[in-house]
XYZ file of C-alpha atoms in Angstrom:
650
model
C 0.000 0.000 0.000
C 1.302 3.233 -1.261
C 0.986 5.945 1.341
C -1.353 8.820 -0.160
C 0.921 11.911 0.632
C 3.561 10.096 -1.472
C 1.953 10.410 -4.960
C 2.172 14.550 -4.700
C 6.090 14.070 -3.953
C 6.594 11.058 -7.065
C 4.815 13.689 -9.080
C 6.740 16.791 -8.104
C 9.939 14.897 -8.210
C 9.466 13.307 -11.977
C 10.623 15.814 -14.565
C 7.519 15.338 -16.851
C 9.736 16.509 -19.861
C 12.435 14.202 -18.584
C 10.130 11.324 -18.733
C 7.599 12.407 -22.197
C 11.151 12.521 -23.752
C 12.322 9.099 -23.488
C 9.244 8.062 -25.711
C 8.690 11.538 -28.099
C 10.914 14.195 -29.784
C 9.865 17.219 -27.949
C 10.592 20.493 -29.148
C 9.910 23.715 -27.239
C 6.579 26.404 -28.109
C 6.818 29.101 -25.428
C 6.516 27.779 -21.922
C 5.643 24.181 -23.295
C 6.762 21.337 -25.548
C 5.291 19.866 -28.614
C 5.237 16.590 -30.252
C 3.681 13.898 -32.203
C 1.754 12.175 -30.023
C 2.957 8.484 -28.449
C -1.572 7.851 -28.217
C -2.706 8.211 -31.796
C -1.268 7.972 -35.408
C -0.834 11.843 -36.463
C 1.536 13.927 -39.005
C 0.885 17.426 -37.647
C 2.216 17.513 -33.345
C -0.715 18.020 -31.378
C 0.611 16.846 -28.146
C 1.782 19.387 -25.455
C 3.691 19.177 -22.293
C 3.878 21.617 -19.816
C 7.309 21.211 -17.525
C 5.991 23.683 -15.178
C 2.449 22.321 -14.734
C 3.904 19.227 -14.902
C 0.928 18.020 -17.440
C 0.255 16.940 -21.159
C -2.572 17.200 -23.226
C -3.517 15.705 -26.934
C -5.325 18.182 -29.023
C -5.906 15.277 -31.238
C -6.862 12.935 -29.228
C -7.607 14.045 -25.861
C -5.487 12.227 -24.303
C -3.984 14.281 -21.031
C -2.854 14.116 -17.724
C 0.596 14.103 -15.015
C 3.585 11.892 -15.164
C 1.506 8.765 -13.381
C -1.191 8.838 -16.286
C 1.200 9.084 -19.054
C 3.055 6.228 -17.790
C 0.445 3.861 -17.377
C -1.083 4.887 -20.382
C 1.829 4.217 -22.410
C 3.159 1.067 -20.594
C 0.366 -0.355 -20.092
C 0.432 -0.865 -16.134
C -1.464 -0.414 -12.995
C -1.705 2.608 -11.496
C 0.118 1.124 -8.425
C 2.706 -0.533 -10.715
C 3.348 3.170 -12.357
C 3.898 4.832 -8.646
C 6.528 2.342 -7.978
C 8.254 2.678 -11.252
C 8.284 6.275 -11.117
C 9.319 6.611 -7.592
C 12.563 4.568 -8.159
C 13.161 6.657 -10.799
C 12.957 9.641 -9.077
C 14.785 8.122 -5.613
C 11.555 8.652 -3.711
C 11.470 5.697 -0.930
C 8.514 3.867 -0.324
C 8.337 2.805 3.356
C 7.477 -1.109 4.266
C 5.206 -1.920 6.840
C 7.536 -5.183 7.325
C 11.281 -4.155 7.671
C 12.230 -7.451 7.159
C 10.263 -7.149 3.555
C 11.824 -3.768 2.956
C 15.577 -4.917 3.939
C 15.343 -7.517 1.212
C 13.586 -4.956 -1.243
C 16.896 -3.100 -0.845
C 18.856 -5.964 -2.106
C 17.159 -7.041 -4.297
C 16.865 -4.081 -6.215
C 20.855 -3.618 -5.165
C 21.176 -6.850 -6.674
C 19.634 -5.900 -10.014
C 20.967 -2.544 -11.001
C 23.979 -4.148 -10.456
C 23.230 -6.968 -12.765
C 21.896 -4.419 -15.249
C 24.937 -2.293 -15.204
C 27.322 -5.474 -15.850
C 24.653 -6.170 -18.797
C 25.102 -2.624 -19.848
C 28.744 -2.771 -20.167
C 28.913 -6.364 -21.963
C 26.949 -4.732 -24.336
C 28.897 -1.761 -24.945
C 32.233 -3.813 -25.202
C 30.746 -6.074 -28.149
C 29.942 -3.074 -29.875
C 33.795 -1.858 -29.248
C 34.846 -4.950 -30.660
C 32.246 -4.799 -33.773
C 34.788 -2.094 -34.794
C 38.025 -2.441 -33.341
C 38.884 -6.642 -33.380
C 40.799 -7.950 -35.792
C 38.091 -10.282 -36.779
C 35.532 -7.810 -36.653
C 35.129 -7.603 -40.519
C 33.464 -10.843 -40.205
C 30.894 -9.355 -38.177
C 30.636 -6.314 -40.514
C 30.611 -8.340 -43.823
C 27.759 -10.409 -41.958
C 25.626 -7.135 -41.713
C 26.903 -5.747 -45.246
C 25.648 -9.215 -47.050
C 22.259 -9.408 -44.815
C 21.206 -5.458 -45.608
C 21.437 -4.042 -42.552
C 22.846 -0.333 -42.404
C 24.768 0.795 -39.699
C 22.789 3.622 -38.568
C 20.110 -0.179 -37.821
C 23.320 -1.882 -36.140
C 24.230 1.438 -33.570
C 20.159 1.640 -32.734
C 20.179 -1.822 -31.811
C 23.642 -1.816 -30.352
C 24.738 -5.040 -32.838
C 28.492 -6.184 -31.321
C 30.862 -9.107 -32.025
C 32.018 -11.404 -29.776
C 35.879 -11.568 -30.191
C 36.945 -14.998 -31.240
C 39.045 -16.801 -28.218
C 38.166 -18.079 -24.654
C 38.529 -15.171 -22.586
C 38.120 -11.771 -24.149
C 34.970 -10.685 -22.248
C 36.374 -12.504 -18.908
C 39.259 -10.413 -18.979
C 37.821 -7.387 -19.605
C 35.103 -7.295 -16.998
C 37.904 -8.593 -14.758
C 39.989 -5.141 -15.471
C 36.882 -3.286 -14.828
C 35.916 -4.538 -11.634
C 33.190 -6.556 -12.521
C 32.446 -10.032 -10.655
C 32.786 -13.380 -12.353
C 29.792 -14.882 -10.514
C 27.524 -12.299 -11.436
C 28.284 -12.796 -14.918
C 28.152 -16.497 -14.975
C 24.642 -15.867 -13.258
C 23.733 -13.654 -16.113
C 25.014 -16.347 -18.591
C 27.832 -14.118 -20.247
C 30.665 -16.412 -18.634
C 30.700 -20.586 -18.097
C 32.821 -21.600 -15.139
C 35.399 -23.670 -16.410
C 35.363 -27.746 -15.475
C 38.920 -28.831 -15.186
C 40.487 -25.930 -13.410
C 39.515 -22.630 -11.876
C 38.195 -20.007 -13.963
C 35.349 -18.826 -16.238
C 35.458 -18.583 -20.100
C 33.355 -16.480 -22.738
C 29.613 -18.459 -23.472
C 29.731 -15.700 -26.913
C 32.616 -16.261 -28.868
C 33.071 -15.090 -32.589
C 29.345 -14.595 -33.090
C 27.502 -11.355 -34.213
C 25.670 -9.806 -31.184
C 22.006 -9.179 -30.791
C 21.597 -7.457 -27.275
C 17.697 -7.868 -26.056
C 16.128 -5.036 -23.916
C 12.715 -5.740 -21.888
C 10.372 -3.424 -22.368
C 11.766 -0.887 -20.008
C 15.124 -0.992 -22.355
C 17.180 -2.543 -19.583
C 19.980 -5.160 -21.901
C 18.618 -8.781 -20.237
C 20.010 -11.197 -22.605
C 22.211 -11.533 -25.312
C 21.335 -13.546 -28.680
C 24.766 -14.869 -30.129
C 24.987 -15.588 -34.491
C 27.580 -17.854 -35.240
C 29.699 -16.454 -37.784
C 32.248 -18.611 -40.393
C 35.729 -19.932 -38.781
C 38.555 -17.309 -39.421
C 40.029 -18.886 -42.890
C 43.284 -18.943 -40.586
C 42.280 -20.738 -37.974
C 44.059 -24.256 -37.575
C 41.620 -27.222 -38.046
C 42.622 -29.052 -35.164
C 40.966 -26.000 -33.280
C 37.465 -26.490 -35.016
C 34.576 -28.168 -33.234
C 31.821 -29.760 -34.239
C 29.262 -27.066 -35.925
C 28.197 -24.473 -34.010
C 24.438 -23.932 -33.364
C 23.381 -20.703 -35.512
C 22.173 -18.708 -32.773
C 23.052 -19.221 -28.887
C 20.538 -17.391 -26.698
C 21.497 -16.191 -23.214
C 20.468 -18.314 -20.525
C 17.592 -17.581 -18.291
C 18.943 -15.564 -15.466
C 17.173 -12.794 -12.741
C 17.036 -10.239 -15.158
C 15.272 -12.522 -18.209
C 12.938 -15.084 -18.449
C 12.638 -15.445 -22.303
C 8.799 -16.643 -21.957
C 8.229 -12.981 -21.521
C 10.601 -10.616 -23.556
C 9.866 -9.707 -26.979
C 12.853 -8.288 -28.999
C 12.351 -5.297 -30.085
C 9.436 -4.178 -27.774
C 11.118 -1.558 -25.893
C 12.526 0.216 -29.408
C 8.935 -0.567 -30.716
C 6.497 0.197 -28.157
C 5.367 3.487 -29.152
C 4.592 2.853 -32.584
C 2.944 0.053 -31.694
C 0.939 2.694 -29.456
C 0.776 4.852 -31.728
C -0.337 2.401 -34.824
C -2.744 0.685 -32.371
C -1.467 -2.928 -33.886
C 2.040 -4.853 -33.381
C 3.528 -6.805 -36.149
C 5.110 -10.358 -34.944
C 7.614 -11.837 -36.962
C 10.458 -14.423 -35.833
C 14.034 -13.810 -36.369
C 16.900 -11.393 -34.989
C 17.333 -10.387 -38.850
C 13.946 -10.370 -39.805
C 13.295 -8.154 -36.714
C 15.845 -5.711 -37.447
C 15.298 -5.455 -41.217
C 11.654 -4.305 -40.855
C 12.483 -1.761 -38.457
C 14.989 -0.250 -41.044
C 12.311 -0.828 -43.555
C 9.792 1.782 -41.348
C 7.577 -0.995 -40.064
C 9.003 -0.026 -36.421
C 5.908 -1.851 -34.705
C 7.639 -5.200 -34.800
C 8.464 -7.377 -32.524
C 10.080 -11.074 -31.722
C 9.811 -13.949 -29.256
C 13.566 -14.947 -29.073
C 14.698 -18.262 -28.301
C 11.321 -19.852 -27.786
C 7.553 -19.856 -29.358
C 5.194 -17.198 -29.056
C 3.893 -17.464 -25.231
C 0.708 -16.621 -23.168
C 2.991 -14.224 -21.313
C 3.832 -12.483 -24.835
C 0.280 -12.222 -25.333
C -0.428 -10.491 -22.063
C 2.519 -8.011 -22.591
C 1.362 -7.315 -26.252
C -2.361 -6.265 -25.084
C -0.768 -3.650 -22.479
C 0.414 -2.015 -26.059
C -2.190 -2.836 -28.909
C -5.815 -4.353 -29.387
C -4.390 -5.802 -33.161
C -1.516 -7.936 -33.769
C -0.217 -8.982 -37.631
C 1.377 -12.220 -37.518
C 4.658 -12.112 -40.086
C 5.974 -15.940 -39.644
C 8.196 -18.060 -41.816
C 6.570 -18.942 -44.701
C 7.153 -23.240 -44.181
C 5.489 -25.502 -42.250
C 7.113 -25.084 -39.004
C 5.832 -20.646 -39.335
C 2.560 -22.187 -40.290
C 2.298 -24.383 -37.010
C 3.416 -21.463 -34.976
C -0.032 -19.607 -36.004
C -2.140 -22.559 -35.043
C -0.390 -22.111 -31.562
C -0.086 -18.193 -31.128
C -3.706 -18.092 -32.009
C -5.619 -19.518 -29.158
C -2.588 -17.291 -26.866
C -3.900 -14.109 -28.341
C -7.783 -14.996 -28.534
C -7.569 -15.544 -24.888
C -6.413 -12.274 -24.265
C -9.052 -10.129 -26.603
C -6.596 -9.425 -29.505
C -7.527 -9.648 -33.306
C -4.845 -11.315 -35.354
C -4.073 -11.511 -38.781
C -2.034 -13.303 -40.715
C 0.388 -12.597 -43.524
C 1.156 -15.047 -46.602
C 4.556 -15.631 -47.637
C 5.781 -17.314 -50.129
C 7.119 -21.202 -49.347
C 10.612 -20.813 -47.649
C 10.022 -16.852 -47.381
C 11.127 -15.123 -44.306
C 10.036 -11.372 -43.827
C 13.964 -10.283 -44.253
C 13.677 -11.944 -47.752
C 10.747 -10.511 -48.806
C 11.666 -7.395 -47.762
C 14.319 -7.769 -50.186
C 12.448 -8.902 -53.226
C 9.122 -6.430 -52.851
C 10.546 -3.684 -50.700
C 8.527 -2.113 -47.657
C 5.603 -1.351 -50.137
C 5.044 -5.208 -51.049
C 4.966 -5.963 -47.415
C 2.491 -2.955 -46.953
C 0.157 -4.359 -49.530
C 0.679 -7.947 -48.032
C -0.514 -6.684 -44.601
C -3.641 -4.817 -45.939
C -4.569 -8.049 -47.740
C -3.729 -9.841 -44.824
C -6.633 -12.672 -43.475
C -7.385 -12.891 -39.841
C -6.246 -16.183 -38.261
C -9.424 -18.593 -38.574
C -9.099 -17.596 -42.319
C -5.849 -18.484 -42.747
C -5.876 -21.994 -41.038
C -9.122 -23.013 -42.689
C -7.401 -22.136 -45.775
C -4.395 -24.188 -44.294
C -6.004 -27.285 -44.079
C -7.627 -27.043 -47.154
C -4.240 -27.141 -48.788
C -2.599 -29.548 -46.627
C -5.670 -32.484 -47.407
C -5.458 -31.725 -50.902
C -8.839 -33.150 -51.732
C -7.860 -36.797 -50.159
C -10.848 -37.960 -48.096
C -8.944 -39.372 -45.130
C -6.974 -36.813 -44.600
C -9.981 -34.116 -45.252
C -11.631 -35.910 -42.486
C -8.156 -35.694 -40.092
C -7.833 -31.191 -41.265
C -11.299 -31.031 -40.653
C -11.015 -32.525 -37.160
C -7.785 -30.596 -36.607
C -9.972 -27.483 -36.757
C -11.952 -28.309 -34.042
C -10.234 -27.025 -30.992
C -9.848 -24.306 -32.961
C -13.312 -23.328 -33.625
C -13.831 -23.867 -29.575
C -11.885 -20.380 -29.048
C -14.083 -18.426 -30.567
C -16.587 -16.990 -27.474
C -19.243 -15.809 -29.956
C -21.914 -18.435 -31.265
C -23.286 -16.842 -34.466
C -19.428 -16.370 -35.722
C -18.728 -19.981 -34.873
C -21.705 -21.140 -36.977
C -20.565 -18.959 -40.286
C -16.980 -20.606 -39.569
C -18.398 -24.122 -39.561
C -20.220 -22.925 -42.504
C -16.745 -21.952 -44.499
C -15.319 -25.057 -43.592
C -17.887 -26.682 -45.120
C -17.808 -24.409 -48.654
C -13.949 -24.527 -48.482
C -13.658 -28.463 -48.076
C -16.454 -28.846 -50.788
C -18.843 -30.747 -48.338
C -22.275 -30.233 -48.701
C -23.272 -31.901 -45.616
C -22.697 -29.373 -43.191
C -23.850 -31.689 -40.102
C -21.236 -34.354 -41.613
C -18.773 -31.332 -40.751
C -20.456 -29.951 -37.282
C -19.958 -33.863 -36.093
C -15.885 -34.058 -37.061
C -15.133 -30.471 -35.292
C -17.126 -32.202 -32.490
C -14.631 -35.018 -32.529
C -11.695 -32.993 -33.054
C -12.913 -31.130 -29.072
C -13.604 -34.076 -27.796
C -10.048 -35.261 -28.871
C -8.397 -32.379 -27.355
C -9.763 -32.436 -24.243
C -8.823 -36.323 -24.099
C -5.108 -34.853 -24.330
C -3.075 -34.723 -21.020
C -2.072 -31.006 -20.599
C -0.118 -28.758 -18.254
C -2.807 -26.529 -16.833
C -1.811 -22.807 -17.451
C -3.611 -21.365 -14.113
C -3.573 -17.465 -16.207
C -5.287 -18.660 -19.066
C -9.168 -17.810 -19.679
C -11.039 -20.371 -19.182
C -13.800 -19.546 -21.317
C -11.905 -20.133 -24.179
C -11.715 -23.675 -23.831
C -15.536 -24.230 -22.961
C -18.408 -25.255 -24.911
C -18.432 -27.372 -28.395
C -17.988 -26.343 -31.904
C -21.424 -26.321 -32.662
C -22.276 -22.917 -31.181
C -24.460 -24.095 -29.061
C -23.117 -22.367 -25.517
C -23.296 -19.388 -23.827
C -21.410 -16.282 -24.931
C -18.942 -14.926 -22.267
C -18.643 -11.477 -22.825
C -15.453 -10.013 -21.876
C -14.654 -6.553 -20.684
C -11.420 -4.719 -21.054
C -11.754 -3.151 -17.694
C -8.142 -1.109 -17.221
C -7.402 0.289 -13.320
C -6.674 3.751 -13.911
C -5.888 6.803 -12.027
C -8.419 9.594 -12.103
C -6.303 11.580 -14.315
C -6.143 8.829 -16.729
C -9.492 8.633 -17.508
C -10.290 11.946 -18.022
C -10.525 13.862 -21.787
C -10.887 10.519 -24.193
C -12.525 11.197 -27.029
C -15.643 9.050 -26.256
C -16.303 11.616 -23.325
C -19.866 13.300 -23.758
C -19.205 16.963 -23.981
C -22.220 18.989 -22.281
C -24.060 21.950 -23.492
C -22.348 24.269 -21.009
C -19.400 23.031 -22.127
C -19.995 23.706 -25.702
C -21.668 26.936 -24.767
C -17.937 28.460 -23.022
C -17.719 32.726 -23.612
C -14.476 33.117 -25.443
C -14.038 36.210 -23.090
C -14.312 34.134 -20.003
C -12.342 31.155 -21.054
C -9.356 34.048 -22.112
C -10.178 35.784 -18.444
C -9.679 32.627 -16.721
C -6.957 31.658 -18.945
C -4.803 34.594 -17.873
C -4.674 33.863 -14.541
C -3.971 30.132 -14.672
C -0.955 31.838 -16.653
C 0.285 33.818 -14.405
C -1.144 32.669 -10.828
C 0.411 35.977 -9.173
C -3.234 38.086 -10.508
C -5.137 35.976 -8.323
C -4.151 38.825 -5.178
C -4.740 41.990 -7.717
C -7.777 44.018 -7.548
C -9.088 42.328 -11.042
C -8.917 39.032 -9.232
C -11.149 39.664 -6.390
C -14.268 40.445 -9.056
C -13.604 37.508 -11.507
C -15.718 35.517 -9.869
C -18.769 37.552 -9.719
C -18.429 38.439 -13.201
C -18.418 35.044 -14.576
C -21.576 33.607 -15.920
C -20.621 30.309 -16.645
C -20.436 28.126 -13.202
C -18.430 25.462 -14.721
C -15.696 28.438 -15.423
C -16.622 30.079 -11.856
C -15.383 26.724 -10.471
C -12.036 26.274 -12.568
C -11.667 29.804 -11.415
C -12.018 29.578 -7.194
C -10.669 25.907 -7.582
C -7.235 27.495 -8.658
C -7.504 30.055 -6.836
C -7.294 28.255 -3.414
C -4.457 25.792 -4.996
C -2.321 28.689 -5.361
C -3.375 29.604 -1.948
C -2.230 26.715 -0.771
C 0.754 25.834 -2.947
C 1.621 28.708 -4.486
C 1.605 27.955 -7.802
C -1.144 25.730 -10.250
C -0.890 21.888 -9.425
C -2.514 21.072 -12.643
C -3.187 16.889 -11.069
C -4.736 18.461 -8.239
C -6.859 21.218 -9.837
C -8.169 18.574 -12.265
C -8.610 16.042 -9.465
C -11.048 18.850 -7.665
C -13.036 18.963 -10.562
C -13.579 15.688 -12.059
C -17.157 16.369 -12.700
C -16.694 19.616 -14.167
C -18.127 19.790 -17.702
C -15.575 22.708 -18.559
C -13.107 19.759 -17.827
C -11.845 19.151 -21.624
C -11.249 22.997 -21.981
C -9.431 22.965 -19.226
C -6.996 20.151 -19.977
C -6.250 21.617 -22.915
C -5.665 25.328 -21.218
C -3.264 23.459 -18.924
C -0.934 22.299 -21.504
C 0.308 25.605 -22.904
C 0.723 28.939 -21.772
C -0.651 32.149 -23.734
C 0.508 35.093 -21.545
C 3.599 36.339 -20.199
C 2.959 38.934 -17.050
C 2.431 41.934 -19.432
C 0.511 40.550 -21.966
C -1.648 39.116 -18.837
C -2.271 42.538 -17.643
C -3.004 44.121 -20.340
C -5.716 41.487 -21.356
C -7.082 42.387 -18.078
C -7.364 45.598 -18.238
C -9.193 45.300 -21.585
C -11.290 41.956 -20.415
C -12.612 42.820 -17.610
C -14.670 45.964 -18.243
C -15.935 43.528 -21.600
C -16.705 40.796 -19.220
C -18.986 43.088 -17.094
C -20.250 44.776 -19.844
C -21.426 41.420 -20.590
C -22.694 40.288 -16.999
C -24.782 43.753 -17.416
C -25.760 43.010 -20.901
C -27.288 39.375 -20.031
C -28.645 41.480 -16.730
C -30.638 43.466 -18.581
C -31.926 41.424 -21.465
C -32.944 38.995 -18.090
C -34.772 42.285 -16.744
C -36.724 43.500 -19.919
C -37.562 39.425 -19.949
C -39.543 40.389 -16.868
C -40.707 43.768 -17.975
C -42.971 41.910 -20.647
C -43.730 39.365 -18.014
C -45.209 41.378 -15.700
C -47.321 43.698 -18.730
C -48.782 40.067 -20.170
C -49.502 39.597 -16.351
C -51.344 43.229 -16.593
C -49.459 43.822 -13.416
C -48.239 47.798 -14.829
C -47.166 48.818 -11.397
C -44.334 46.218 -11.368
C -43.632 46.580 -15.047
C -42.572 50.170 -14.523
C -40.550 49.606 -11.475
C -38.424 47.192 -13.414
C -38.208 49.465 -16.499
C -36.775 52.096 -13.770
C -34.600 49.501 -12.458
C -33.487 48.801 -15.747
C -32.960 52.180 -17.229
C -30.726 53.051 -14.112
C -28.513 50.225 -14.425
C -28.002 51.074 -18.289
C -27.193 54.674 -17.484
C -24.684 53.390 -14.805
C -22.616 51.213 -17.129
C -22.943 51.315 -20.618
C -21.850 53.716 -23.211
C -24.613 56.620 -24.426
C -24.998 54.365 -27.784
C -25.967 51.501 -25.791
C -28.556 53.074 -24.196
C -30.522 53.756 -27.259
C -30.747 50.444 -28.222
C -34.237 49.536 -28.833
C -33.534 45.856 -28.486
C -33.400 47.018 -24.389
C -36.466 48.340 -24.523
């Protein structure tokens, strides 16, 4: 449990700009910064940050908020996850009701920044070596022949292990780095016959793999030809093409995608993640623009990949090998991803086609056109199995009854009966209850199958029968948020007093959540009075006492007091930039507010000749010339000789 008084201090102590930078390019406007926004696909910037408000705001979007909202937003965490996250970054410490708990919170987290930091520097001493070794040029020619440019290789930090036993031992040794931390971390094997560790990576190209907070967790290792000078008595057996680091503290490859953290906000941005499967592959369709990709690496496509995709997108486009081993892997991601709510598709490739070769034979545009055509995953395997029983009965009967498990993800009853329908049109059956009865089978087989229960996994998926005849489970996509995360999203109902804001009173206002120092002049004390709107009136005395309080706007806490306030999306957008510099503030003053009670008299007296008319439909004279008097005073008092003659008042 996160003490309350501590979110004001992780907020104040997070540089919002800081933070909003390690995701956008922000460029200054005036007292704020501007950029495309990490929330929505856009080519003009329409997102704003405001350092000293400590708050962003969409214009396109409506996305807003402080550091806490942006975070989870973007990262796709809990609102207590984001606290803790942004409190270590910002050194705030979060006190433990059990010191025993806390003591070993201190280590741990000892424990991994060290780990992190050894990572770090493993990684930047391949890269040294991609340039400065000998046998580097082997690396380099590697790169050269497979397309990638080296403005791709320094993004992704590509390296080369030196060839030898010991080149990474010794050099961690000279830099005071511990042997048994790295053979934890899987960078060094202890040696067997004497004492001693020696290099797991040696002569391979060097794929470093962030998590999706960019921390370096693993390595993945390409094997590389022998040096043409190296004696043959020193060659082993073939090398495995890729050696993937270990699972260690900092990685548990069930749950890192490669590529995430460099990918993540175009994914958030796009709203859909494209999954392909090599360290090439990965690499070349980032340098070919699509930078919304992303890998498993070293293992299949996992529920916990699922789960950290849907934190990012609602839409995933599966880009797999185009032979029969990329084909299985779709049968298996799907269920993974229908379990967590997330439409897939699936792109064709040509028979023995991987994305990097494609990408090389139709260029980024081929690939584009390939993805728009793209089926969704049912499509695609139905299609599958049509293919692979090739009009054979017995093995029709066998794809048929391999679709059945299939069919028994799909929550929704009418789609699963137009599915069974396709099968039936695609397999040239006209007996469609001939078809219903081998997807029945093909459950019922399934289930018969001894499994390792997954105790994350939705249940619902695997109930009911292919025949549609179940319930429907209706999911909901129910995200913990802060308040400030919730507020100014586009399907928000705007009110009428919303739409109906005075320009006048929305600059009036305006000024003074500029400059906060007018709320003690003499124009200050009348604002509220003058303003007709109570939404505004609120905003208004609402900011007014923060800066009593605090001295300044606390843009989370005004918008906190006024959650309910129909002004709200004005507001947020107000917050994140700043029109007026002292001067200019003043002098808009002095102009606005004799307008603005020009106006409060103006709607005065329209309300008062309202009455007049009243009162002389009523027949009651006697009051109908009192308020005319009333009336006529009040327009003599305020408004200019022209006014005064305007018959409209009458």
């Amino acid at each position: 449990m996160i003490p309350d008084e501590k979110i004001p201090e992780i907020r104040e102590r997070t540089d919002i700009v800081a933070l909003v930078q390690q995701y956008v390019n922000l460029k200054r406007v005036g007292a704020s910064f501007r950029g495309l926004c990490p929330f929505h696909a856009e080519k003009t910037p329409s997102f704003y940050v405001h350092p000293a408000r400590q708050f962003f705001h969409c214009f396109g979007c409506q996305a807003s908020g402080d550091v806490i909202s942006f975070y989870m937003r973007l990262e796709g965490v809990s609102f207590p996850e984001a606290l803790r996250v942004l409190a270590d970054r910002a050194g705030v410490e979060l006190p433990s009701l059990d010191p025993r708990a806390e003591a070993d919170e201190r280590r741990s987290k000892a424990k991994s920044a060290r780990l992190v930091a050894l990572m770090d520097a493993a990684a930047g001493y391949y890269v040294k070596q991609l340039s400065e070794h000998p046998l580097s040029h082997m690396a380099r020619a590697e790169l050269e022949r497979r397309g990638v440019s080296p403005a791709s290789a320094e993004a992704f930090r590509l390296g080369y292990a030196p060839h030898g036993w010991d080149g990474l031992a010794s050099w961690l040794k000279q830099h005071g780095f511990g042997a048994a931390d790295a053979e934890e971390l899987g960078l060094l094997v202890a040696r067997k016959s004497r004492d001693g560790h020696y290099d797991r990576f040696r002569h391979r190209l060097m794929f470093p793999v962030s998590d999706h907070m960019g921390r370096i967790v693993a390595f993945s290792g390409r094997v590389l030809d022998p040096p043409p000078d190296e004696p043959l008595s020193d060659r082993m057996e073939p090398a495995a093409k890729y050696v993937n680091s270990p699972e260690n503290p900092l990685y548990h490859k069930g749950s890192v995608l490669y590529g995430l953290h460099e990918g993540r906000v175009e994914a958030r941005r796009e709203g859909w993640v494209l999954v392909c499967e090599g360290n090439f592959d990965l690499v070349a369709l980032h340098q070919a623009g699509f930078k919304n990709a992303v890998a498993p690496l070293g293992t299949a496509f996992t529920a916990d990949h699922a789960r950290l995709l849907k934190r990012y997108a609602q839409r995933v486009v599966l880009l797999f090998d185009g032979d029969k081993a990329g084909r299985k892997a779709v049968g298996a991601a799907y269920p993974l991803l229908q379990a967590q709510g997330i439409a897939a598709r699936v792109v064709r490739l040509p028979e023995g086609d991987d994305p990097d070769t494609l990408l090389r034979t139709e260029g980024s545009e081929g690939l584009e056109r390939r993805i728009a055509a793209a089926p969704n995953v049912l499509e695609f395997l139905i299609d599958e199995r049509v293919a692979e029983a090739g009009g054979d009965p017995a093995q029709t009967a066998r794809s048929i009854e391999s679709l059945g498990p299939i069919l028994a993800q799909v929550d929704n009853p009418v789609e699963v009966r137009l599915y069974i329908e396709r099968v039936a049109q695609k397999f040239g059956i006209a007996d469609i209850d001939a078809v219903r009865a081998q997807l029945r089978r093909g459950v019922r087989q399934d289930r018969s199958k001894p499994r390792r229960q997954d105790p994350s996994s939705n249940a619902s998926a695997r109930r009911g029968d292919a025949d549609g005849v179940r319930e429907s489970s209706q999911r909901s996509d129910a995200h913990a948020q802060s308040p400030t995360s919730r507020r100014g999203q586009s399907d928000t109902p705007t009110s009428a007093s919303a739409r109906r804001l005075s320009p006048l009173e929305c600059e009036v206002v305006g000024v003074f959540l500029d400059q906060p120092s007018l709320f003690d002049s003499e124009e200050g004390g009348n604002v509220t009075e003058l303003l007709t709107n109570p939404d505004l009136r609120r905003i208004f005395q609402s900011a007014r006492e923060i800066v009593t309080e605090r001295g300044a706007i606390d843009a989370p806490t005004l918008l906190e007091r006024l959650q309910d306030n129909s002004a709200l999306p004005w507001l947020e957008g107000r917050l994140a930039v700043q029109e007026h510099e002292l001067e200019a503030a003043k002098e808009t003053l002095r102009t606005g507010i004799p307008r603005l009670v020009e106006e409060r008299v103006t709607g005065e007296l329209s309300r008062m000749s309202e009455e007049i008319q009243a009162a002389r439909r009523a027949g009651d004279e006697e009051r109908a010339m009192v308020l005319t008097r009333e009336r006529d005073t009040l327009r003599r008092s305020v408004l200019s000789p022209q006014q005064t003659t305007n018959p409209a008042q009458r």
